[in-house]
PDB file of C-alpha atoms in Angstrom:
ATOM      1  CA  MET A 627     149.224 146.138  80.945  1.00 50.00           C
ATOM      2  CA  ASP A 628     149.112 142.781  78.657  1.00 49.00           C
ATOM      3  CA  ALA A 629     145.355 143.899  78.272  1.00 47.00           C
ATOM      4  CA  VAL A 630     146.372 147.436  76.939  1.00 44.00           C
ATOM      5  CA  ARG A 631     148.886 146.119  74.731  1.00 51.00           C
ATOM      6  CA  ARG A 632     146.364 143.637  73.195  1.00 46.00           C
ATOM      7  CA  LEU A 633     143.772 146.415  72.594  1.00 41.00           C
ATOM      8  CA  ALA A 634     146.595 148.568  70.915  1.00 49.00           C
ATOM      9  CA  ASN A 635     147.326 145.572  68.551  1.00 56.00           C
ATOM     10  CA  PRO A 636     144.261 144.969  66.403  1.00 54.00           C
ATOM     11  CA  ALA A 637     145.742 141.852  64.939  1.00 54.00           C
ATOM     12  CA  ARG A 638     146.426 140.455  68.419  1.00 55.00           C
ATOM     13  CA  ALA A 639     142.939 141.203  69.573  1.00 53.00           C
ATOM     14  CA  GLN A 640     141.428 139.433  66.525  1.00 54.00           C
ATOM     15  CA  LEU A 641     143.426 136.484  67.390  1.00 48.00           C
ATOM     16  CA  ASP A 642     142.157 136.456  71.184  1.00 52.00           C
ATOM     17  CA  ARG A 643     138.416 136.879  69.675  1.00 52.00           C
ATOM     18  CA  ILE A 644     139.032 133.722  67.512  1.00 46.00           C
ATOM     19  CA  ARG A 645     140.133 131.659  70.021  1.00 51.00           C
ATOM     20  CA  ILE A 646     137.425 132.828  72.626  1.00 46.00           C
ATOM     21  CA  ASP A 647     134.941 132.057  69.965  1.00 50.00           C
ATOM     22  CA  ALA A 648     136.597 128.617  69.048  1.00 51.00           C
ATOM     23  CA  ALA A 649     136.324 127.900  72.875  1.00 51.00           C
ATOM     24  CA  ARG A 650     132.732 128.503  72.774  1.00 47.00           C
ATOM     25  CA  ILE A 651     132.007 126.566  69.826  1.00 45.00           C
ATOM     26  CA  ASP A 652     134.030 123.568  71.394  1.00 52.00           C
ATOM     27  CA  ALA A 653     131.982 124.198  74.698  1.00 45.00           C
ATOM     28  CA  VAL A 654     128.699 124.298  72.819  1.00 41.00           C
ATOM     29  CA  ARG A 655     129.710 121.075  70.847  1.00 49.00           C
ATOM     30  CA  ARG A 656     130.477 119.192  74.083  1.00 51.00           C
ATOM     31  CA  SER A 657     127.301 120.124  75.335  1.00 42.00           C
ATOM     32  CA  VAL A 658     125.087 119.009  72.364  1.00 40.00           C
ATOM     33  CA  GLU A 659     126.971 115.845  72.417  1.00 47.00           C
ATOM     34  CA  GLY A 660     126.095 115.347  76.064  1.00 44.00           C
ATOM     35  CA  VAL A 661     122.646 116.016  75.391  1.00 38.00           C
ATOM     36  CA  LYS A 662     122.574 113.275  72.621  1.00 43.00           C
ATOM     37  CA  GLN A 663     124.267 110.741  74.710  1.00 46.00           C
ATOM     38  CA  GLY A 664     121.837 111.616  77.556  1.00 42.00           C
ATOM     39  CA  VAL A 665     118.816 110.939  75.185  1.00 36.00           C
ATOM     40  CA  LYS A 666     120.405 107.824  73.663  1.00 44.00           C
ATOM     41  CA  ARG A 667     121.034 106.632  77.128  1.00 46.00           C
ATOM     42  CA  SER A 668     117.530 107.299  78.080  1.00 45.00           C
ATOM     43  CA  GLY A 669     115.954 105.746  75.081  1.00 49.00           C
ATOM     44  CA  ASP A 670     117.972 102.589  75.364  1.00 54.00           C
ATOM     45  CA  GLY A 671     116.959 102.411  78.989  1.00 54.00           C
ATOM     46  CA  ALA A 672     113.375 102.614  78.165  1.00 60.00           C
ATOM     47  CA  LYS A 673     113.667  99.903  75.468  1.00 71.00           C
ATOM     48  CA  ALA A 674     115.734  97.685  78.020  1.00 72.00           C
ATOM     49  CA  GLY A 675     112.703  98.182  80.404  1.00 75.00           C
ATOM     50  CA  ILE A 676     110.077  97.478  77.834  1.00 83.00           C
ATOM     51  CA  GLY A 677     112.077  94.338  76.656  1.00 82.00           C
ATOM     52  CA  TYR A 678     112.513  93.385  80.351  1.00 83.00           C
ATOM     53  CA  LEU A 679     108.778  93.710  80.922  1.00 85.00           C
ATOM     54  CA  ALA A 680     107.760  91.682  78.147  1.00 86.00           C
ATOM     55  CA  ASP A 681     110.138  88.904  79.437  1.00 86.00           C
ATOM     56  CA  ARG A 682     108.669  89.031  82.793  1.00 87.00           C
ATOM     57  CA  LEU A 683     105.058  88.578  81.360  1.00 90.00           C
ATOM     58  CA  ILE A 684     106.072  85.516  79.356  1.00 89.00           C
ATOM     59  CA  ASP A 685     107.252  84.206  82.571  1.00 88.00           C
ATOM     60  CA  LEU A 686     104.462  85.202  84.462  1.00 90.00           C
ATOM     61  CA  ALA A 687     101.645  84.060  82.268  1.00 91.00           C
ATOM     62  CA  PRO A 688     101.791  80.325  83.057  1.00 91.00           C
ATOM     63  CA  ARG A 689     101.946  80.967  86.831  1.00 92.00           C
ATOM     64  CA  VAL A 690      98.748  82.816  86.782  1.00 93.00           C
ATOM     65  CA  PRO A 691      95.893  80.465  88.215  1.00 93.00           C
ATOM     66  CA  VAL A 692      92.896  79.924  85.898  1.00 95.00           C
ATOM     67  CA  ARG A 693      89.728  78.524  87.051  1.00 95.00           C
ATOM     68  CA  ASP A 694      88.158  75.923  84.325  1.00 96.00           C
ATOM     69  CA  LEU A 695      84.494  76.205  83.386  1.00 96.00           C
ATOM     70  CA  ALA A 696      83.351  73.374  85.801  1.00 95.00           C
ATOM     71  CA  THR A 697      84.927  75.211  88.695  1.00 95.00           C
ATOM     72  CA  LEU A 698      83.470  78.535  87.789  1.00 96.00           C
ATOM     73  CA  ARG A 699      79.980  76.978  87.177  1.00 95.00           C
ATOM     74  CA  LYS A 700      80.371  75.473  90.877  1.00 96.00           C
ATOM     75  CA  GLN A 701      81.357  78.945  92.181  1.00 96.00           C
ATOM     76  CA  PHE A 702      78.505  80.898  90.640  1.00 96.00           C
ATOM     77  CA  PRO A 703      75.517  78.335  90.377  1.00 96.00           C
ATOM     78  CA  GLY A 704      72.709  79.266  88.350  1.00 94.00           C
ATOM     79  CA  LEU A 705      74.266  81.806  86.135  1.00 96.00           C
ATOM     80  CA  GLY A 706      74.332  81.577  82.306  1.00 96.00           C
ATOM     81  CA  PRO A 707      77.607  82.262  80.150  1.00 97.00           C
ATOM     82  CA  GLU A 708      76.856  86.005  79.790  1.00 97.00           C
ATOM     83  CA  GLU A 709      75.784  86.487  83.346  1.00 97.00           C
ATOM     84  CA  LEU A 710      78.851  84.620  84.360  1.00 98.00           C
ATOM     85  CA  ALA A 711      81.220  86.756  82.026  1.00 98.00           C
ATOM     86  CA  ASP A 712      79.703  89.950  83.356  1.00 98.00           C
ATOM     87  CA  LYS A 713      80.397  88.673  86.934  1.00 97.00           C
ATOM     88  CA  LEU A 714      84.221  87.884  85.985  1.00 97.00           C
ATOM     89  CA  VAL A 715      84.526  91.202  84.294  1.00 97.00           C
ATOM     90  CA  PHE A 716      83.368  93.262  87.081  1.00 96.00           C
ATOM     91  CA  GLY A 717      85.604  91.460  89.403  1.00 95.00           C
ATOM     92  CA  ALA A 718      88.592  91.963  87.174  1.00 95.00           C
ATOM     93  CA  ALA A 719      87.664  95.707  86.591  1.00 94.00           C
ATOM     94  CA  ASN A 720      87.659  96.175  90.208  1.00 91.00           C
ATOM     95  CA  ALA A 721      90.805  94.477  90.917  1.00 90.00           C
ATOM     96  CA  SER A 722      92.835  96.336  88.357  1.00 89.00           C
ATOM     97  CA  SER A 723      91.625  99.680  89.748  1.00 86.00           C
ATOM     98  CA  THR A 724      93.222  99.083  92.868  1.00 83.00           C
ATOM     99  CA  VAL A 725      96.513  97.759  91.752  1.00 77.00           C
ATOM    100  CA  GLY A 726      99.029 100.101  93.059  1.00 51.00           C
ATOM    101  CA  ALA A 727     103.170 100.338  93.354  1.00 37.00           C
ATOM    102  CA  GLY A 728     104.595  97.250  95.047  1.00 37.00           C
ATOM    103  CA  ILE A 729     101.494  94.926  95.239  1.00 42.00           C
ATOM    104  CA  GLY A 730     100.146  92.090  93.222  1.00 37.00           C
ATOM    105  CA  ALA A 731     102.470  90.434  90.627  1.00 37.00           C
ATOM    106  CA  ALA A 732     105.297  93.002  90.511  1.00 39.00           C
ATOM    107  CA  ALA A 733     106.234  93.434  94.005  1.00 40.00           C
ATOM    108  CA  MET A 734     109.895  92.526  93.400  1.00 44.00           C
ATOM    109  CA  LEU A 735     110.349  93.906  89.936  1.00 48.00           C
ATOM    110  CA  PRO A 736     114.103  94.833  89.245  1.00 52.00           C
ATOM    111  CA  VAL A 737     113.873  97.248  86.389  1.00 53.00           C
ATOM    112  CA  PRO A 738     116.200  99.547  84.754  1.00 51.00           C
ATOM    113  CA  PRO A 739     116.474 103.251  86.025  1.00 50.00           C
ATOM    114  CA  ALA A 740     114.756 104.607  83.016  1.00 52.00           C
ATOM    115  CA  MET A 741     111.534 103.031  83.975  1.00 58.00           C
ATOM    116  CA  PRO A 742     109.897 103.761  87.513  1.00 64.00           C
ATOM    117  CA  ALA A 743     109.402 100.687  89.397  1.00 68.00           C
ATOM    118  CA  GLU A 744     105.928 101.869  90.375  1.00 68.00           C
ATOM    119  CA  LEU A 745     104.902 102.046  86.703  1.00 73.00           C
ATOM    120  CA  ALA A 746     106.510  98.400  85.895  1.00 76.00           C
ATOM    121  CA  ALA A 747     104.444  97.215  89.052  1.00 77.00           C
ATOM    122  CA  GLU A 748     101.137  99.089  87.648  1.00 80.00           C
ATOM    123  CA  ILE A 749     101.582  97.647  84.266  1.00 84.00           C
ATOM    124  CA  THR A 750     102.422  93.959  85.291  1.00 86.00           C
ATOM    125  CA  GLY A 751     100.059  93.780  88.195  1.00 87.00           C
ATOM    126  CA  VAL A 752      97.156  94.698  85.865  1.00 90.00           C
ATOM    127  CA  ALA A 753      98.446  92.430  83.154  1.00 92.00           C
ATOM    128  CA  ALA A 754      98.165  89.450  85.403  1.00 93.00           C
ATOM    129  CA  ILE A 755      94.570  90.554  86.626  1.00 94.00           C
ATOM    130  CA  GLU A 756      93.627  90.780  82.859  1.00 96.00           C
ATOM    131  CA  LEU A 757      95.289  87.463  81.582  1.00 96.00           C
ATOM    132  CA  LYS A 758      93.565  85.527  84.283  1.00 96.00           C
ATOM    133  CA  LEU A 759      89.949  87.341  82.971  1.00 97.00           C
ATOM    134  CA  ILE A 760      90.963  86.380  79.300  1.00 97.00           C
ATOM    135  CA  ALA A 761      91.827  82.587  80.112  1.00 97.00           C
ATOM    136  CA  GLU A 762      88.429  82.409  82.177  1.00 97.00           C
ATOM    137  CA  LEU A 763      86.422  84.089  79.390  1.00 98.00           C
ATOM    138  CA  HIS A 764      87.628  81.550  77.001  1.00 97.00           C
ATOM    139  CA  GLU A 765      86.624  78.959  79.329  1.00 97.00           C
ATOM    140  CA  ILE A 766      82.974  80.244  79.703  1.00 97.00           C
ATOM    141  CA  TYR A 767      82.449  80.710  75.901  1.00 97.00           C
ATOM    142  CA  GLY A 768      83.720  76.960  75.425  1.00 95.00           C
ATOM    143  CA  LEU A 769      86.883  78.195  73.550  1.00 95.00           C
ATOM    144  CA  ARG A 770      89.869  76.725  75.428  1.00 94.00           C
ATOM    145  CA  PRO A 771      93.032  76.831  73.147  1.00 91.00           C
ATOM    146  CA  PRO A 772      94.658  73.458  72.724  1.00 88.00           C
ATOM    147  CA  GLY A 773      97.993  72.377  73.944  1.00 86.00           C
ATOM    148  CA  THR A 774     100.003  72.415  76.989  1.00 87.00           C
ATOM    149  CA  LEU A 775     100.069  75.126  79.839  1.00 89.00           C
ATOM    150  CA  PRO A 776     102.778  77.002  78.323  1.00 87.00           C
ATOM    151  CA  GLN A 777     101.312  76.893  74.679  1.00 87.00           C
ATOM    152  CA  ARG A 778      97.866  78.260  76.229  1.00 91.00           C
ATOM    153  CA  SER A 779      99.565  80.985  78.210  1.00 91.00           C
ATOM    154  CA  ALA A 780     101.298  82.188  75.100  1.00 89.00           C
ATOM    155  CA  ALA A 781      97.973  82.134  73.353  1.00 91.00           C
ATOM    156  CA  TYR A 782      96.554  84.226  76.115  1.00 94.00           C
ATOM    157  CA  LEU A 783      99.494  86.561  75.947  1.00 92.00           C
ATOM    158  CA  THR A 784      98.782  87.216  72.332  1.00 91.00           C
ATOM    159  CA  SER A 785      94.994  87.759  73.125  1.00 93.00           C
ATOM    160  CA  TRP A 786      96.082  90.366  75.654  1.00 93.00           C
ATOM    161  CA  ALA A 787      98.588  92.214  73.273  1.00 91.00           C
ATOM    162  CA  GLU A 788      96.280  92.070  70.295  1.00 91.00           C
ATOM    163  CA  GLU A 789      92.939  92.728  72.502  1.00 92.00           C
ATOM    164  CA  ARG A 790      91.051  90.047  70.735  1.00 92.00           C
ATOM    165  CA  GLY A 791      89.837  86.447  71.218  1.00 93.00           C
ATOM    166  CA  ILE A 792      91.723  83.299  70.336  1.00 89.00           C
ATOM    167  CA  ASP A 793      90.262  81.241  67.499  1.00 86.00           C
ATOM    168  CA  PRO A 794      91.179  77.610  68.696  1.00 81.00           C
ATOM    169  CA  THR A 795      89.992  76.418  65.080  1.00 77.00           C
ATOM    170  CA  LYS A 796      92.909  77.925  63.596  1.00 73.00           C
ATOM    171  CA  PRO A 797      96.328  76.555  64.568  1.00 61.00           C
ATOM    172  CA  THR A 798      98.087  79.633  62.922  1.00 52.00           C
ATOM    173  CA  THR A 799      96.780  81.671  65.734  1.00 53.00           C
ATOM    174  CA  ILE A 800      98.275  79.505  68.099  1.00 53.00           C
ATOM    175  CA  ASN A 801     101.609  78.947  66.471  1.00 51.00           C
ATOM    176  CA  ALA A 802     102.113  82.350  65.971  1.00 50.00           C
ATOM    177  CA  ALA A 803     101.944  83.098  69.646  1.00 50.00           C
ATOM    178  CA  LEU A 804     105.121  81.077  70.000  1.00 53.00           C
ATOM    179  CA  GLY A 805     107.308  83.044  67.795  1.00 58.00           C
ATOM    180  CA  GLY A 806     109.129  86.221  67.903  1.00 68.00           C
ATOM    181  CA  GLN A 807     105.786  87.990  66.948  1.00 78.00           C
ATOM    182  CA  LEU A 808     104.490  87.612  70.400  1.00 81.00           C
ATOM    183  CA  LYS A 809     107.378  89.396  71.854  1.00 81.00           C
ATOM    184  CA  ARG A 810     107.025  92.411  69.428  1.00 85.00           C
ATOM    185  CA  GLU A 811     103.432  92.696  70.135  1.00 85.00           C
ATOM    186  CA  LEU A 812     103.977  92.735  73.954  1.00 86.00           C
ATOM    187  CA  ARG A 813     106.566  95.436  73.637  1.00 86.00           C
ATOM    188  CA  GLN A 814     103.706  97.572  71.776  1.00 86.00           C
ATOM    189  CA  GLN A 815     101.157  96.830  74.174  1.00 85.00           C
ATOM    190  CA  ILE A 816     103.538  97.496  77.184  1.00 83.00           C
ATOM    191  CA  MET A 817     104.595 101.039  75.543  1.00 81.00           C
ATOM    192  CA  LYS A 818     100.890 101.691  75.209  1.00 79.00           C
ATOM    193  CA  ARG A 819     100.198 101.065  79.098  1.00 75.00           C
ATOM    194  CA  MET A 820     103.237 102.793  79.941  1.00 70.00           C
ATOM    195  CA  VAL A 821     101.931 106.251  78.223  1.00 65.00           C
ATOM    196  CA  ARG A 822      98.383 105.548  79.726  1.00 62.00           C
ATOM    197  CA  ASN A 823      99.592 104.952  83.096  1.00 58.00           C
ATOM    198  CA  LEU A 824     102.066 107.835  83.615  1.00 55.00           C
ATOM    199  CA  PRO A 825      99.178 109.763  85.425  1.00 51.00           C
ATOM    200  CA  ASN A 826      99.497 107.134  88.054  1.00 49.00           C
ATOM    201  CA  LEU A 827     102.793 108.888  89.283  1.00 48.00           C
ATOM    202  CA  THR A 828     101.647 112.218  89.793  1.00 48.00           C
ATOM    203  CA  PRO A 829     102.015 113.278  93.425  1.00 45.00           C
ATOM    204  CA  PHE A 830      99.422 113.816  95.904  1.00 40.00           C
ATOM    205  CA  MET A 831      97.348 110.899  95.364  1.00 43.00           C
ATOM    206  CA  VAL A 832      95.658 112.838  92.335  1.00 45.00           C
ATOM    207  CA  GLY A 833      97.196 110.492  89.878  1.00 50.00           C
ATOM    208  CA  ALA A 834      96.268 107.348  91.818  1.00 55.00           C
ATOM    209  CA  ALA A 835      92.423 108.445  91.745  1.00 58.00           C
ATOM    210  CA  VAL A 836      92.851 108.927  87.902  1.00 62.00           C
ATOM    211  CA  GLY A 837      94.758 105.728  87.424  1.00 67.00           C
ATOM    212  CA  ALA A 838      92.168 103.598  89.220  1.00 74.00           C
ATOM    213  CA  VAL A 839      89.380 105.085  86.853  1.00 76.00           C
ATOM    214  CA  MET A 840      91.750 104.406  83.899  1.00 80.00           C
ATOM    215  CA  ASN A 841      92.500 100.965  84.764  1.00 83.00           C
ATOM    216  CA  ARG A 842      88.926 100.104  85.343  1.00 87.00           C
ATOM    217  CA  ARG A 843      87.818 101.415  82.287  1.00 89.00           C
ATOM    218  CA  ASP A 844      90.341  99.959  80.008  1.00 89.00           C
ATOM    219  CA  THR A 845      89.794  96.455  81.644  1.00 94.00           C
ATOM    220  CA  LYS A 846      86.378  96.472  80.680  1.00 95.00           C
ATOM    221  CA  LYS A 847      87.361  97.938  77.176  1.00 95.00           C
ATOM    222  CA  LEU A 848      89.623  94.904  76.747  1.00 96.00           C
ATOM    223  CA  ALA A 849      87.006  92.668  78.187  1.00 97.00           C
ATOM    224  CA  GLY A 850      84.614  93.850  75.628  1.00 97.00           C
ATOM    225  CA  HIS A 851      86.626  93.289  72.724  1.00 96.00           C
ATOM    226  CA  ILE A 852      87.431  89.711  73.764  1.00 97.00           C
ATOM    227  CA  ARG A 853      84.172  88.765  74.240  1.00 97.00           C
ATOM    228  CA  LYS A 854      82.751  90.275  71.102  1.00 96.00           C
ATOM    229  CA  ASP A 855      85.147  87.859  69.207  1.00 95.00           C
ATOM    230  CA  LEU A 856      84.444  85.081  71.530  1.00 96.00           C
ATOM    231  CA  ARG A 857      80.649  85.284  71.110  1.00 96.00           C
ATOM    232  CA  ALA A 858      81.078  84.887  67.180  1.00 94.00           C
ATOM    233  CA  ARG A 859      82.633  81.446  67.839  1.00 93.00           C
ATOM    234  CA  GLN A 860      80.912  80.460  71.029  1.00 95.00           C
ATOM    235  CA  VAL A 861      80.146  76.914  71.957  1.00 94.00           C
ATOM    236  CA  SER A 862      77.320  76.261  73.919  1.00 94.00           C
ATOM    237  CA  TRP A 863      77.704  74.561  77.339  1.00 94.00           C
ATOM    238  CA  ASP A 864      75.481  71.625  76.217  1.00 92.00           C
ATOM    239  CA  ARG A 865      77.554  70.888  73.105  1.00 92.00           C
ATOM    240  CA  LEU A 866      80.899  71.312  74.882  1.00 88.00           C
ATOM    241  CA  VAL A 867      82.855  68.113  75.089  1.00 84.00           C
ATOM    242  CA  GLU A 868      84.202  67.470  78.578  1.00 81.00           C
ATOM    243  CA  LEU A 869      87.725  69.026  79.135  1.00 81.00           C
ATOM    244  CA  PRO A 870      90.283  67.729  81.685  1.00 86.00           C
ATOM    245  CA  PRO A 871      90.906  70.276  84.529  1.00 87.00           C
ATOM    246  CA  LEU A 872      93.208  72.986  84.098  1.00 88.00           C
ATOM    247  CA  GLU A 873      96.831  72.646  85.589  1.00 83.00           C
ATOM    248  CA  GLN A 874      97.626  74.964  88.330  1.00 79.00           C
ATOM    249  CA  PRO A 875     100.633  76.820  89.024  1.00 76.00           C
ATOM    250  CA  GLU A 876     102.627  75.684  91.784  1.00 71.00           C
ATOM    251  CA  ASN A 877     103.098  79.255  93.821  1.00 67.00           C
ATOM    252  CA  PRO A 878      99.913  81.509  92.865  1.00 64.00           C
ATOM    253  CA  LYS A 879     100.300  83.174  96.278  1.00 50.00           C
ATOM    254  CA  GLU A 880     103.502  84.916  94.890  1.00 54.00           C
ATOM    255  CA  LEU A 881     101.317  86.514  92.383  1.00 57.00           C
ATOM    256  CA  GLY A 882      98.757  87.996  95.030  1.00 56.00           C
ATOM    257  CA  PHE A 883      96.013  85.557  93.777  1.00 58.00           C
TER     258      PHE A 883
END
């Protein structure tokens, strides 16, 4: 009966339509705001995850065990610099291709929900392998950065983030690694790795196979950039001043090395 009266009263019917339209507008507005908040939370979570991984790599770098030149030459007798470098790159590429979720340096990563733990483990595990390779390539080419273990580790992190070799004769390149620039560059490199490693999360092992190929390829590519820079400044072994043995981390087994 009320419905009939409303239909018989055009003014009342128009008022009802206005109320219905207003309710719909409010519902749409609430939905849009919800989507905006969801996107913002997702973006904030991703930023938090990238920032966490940058901090994690800064903490991890000094704990990566690095062999000095004397140790490498004993382990691989009869090899020259290029042959020895080839050997290390081959081993690192194989290792990075087999890194999977939950192994290596990132087995216990607590990361924000916006970043899957598997992806964080993949990035951190491969980074640890590549940091070790970068440090040992600097040893082979006679270009160990000066300073303490934390200072050298920061320099190697910069080398990894920028994909280039360190020039020990330029203090600015070492000092820059200790400032805020390092963390910014790490975030950029981590974002790049995140996008690149997303196929690794594909179901049915297809992503794992693709990820293995990509990791191998990218480790070799990184090594190629580093070696090109180091060759330009290389110090031959017969002209090298004998350097003290490298300090070793206390718990390298925790990193899977």
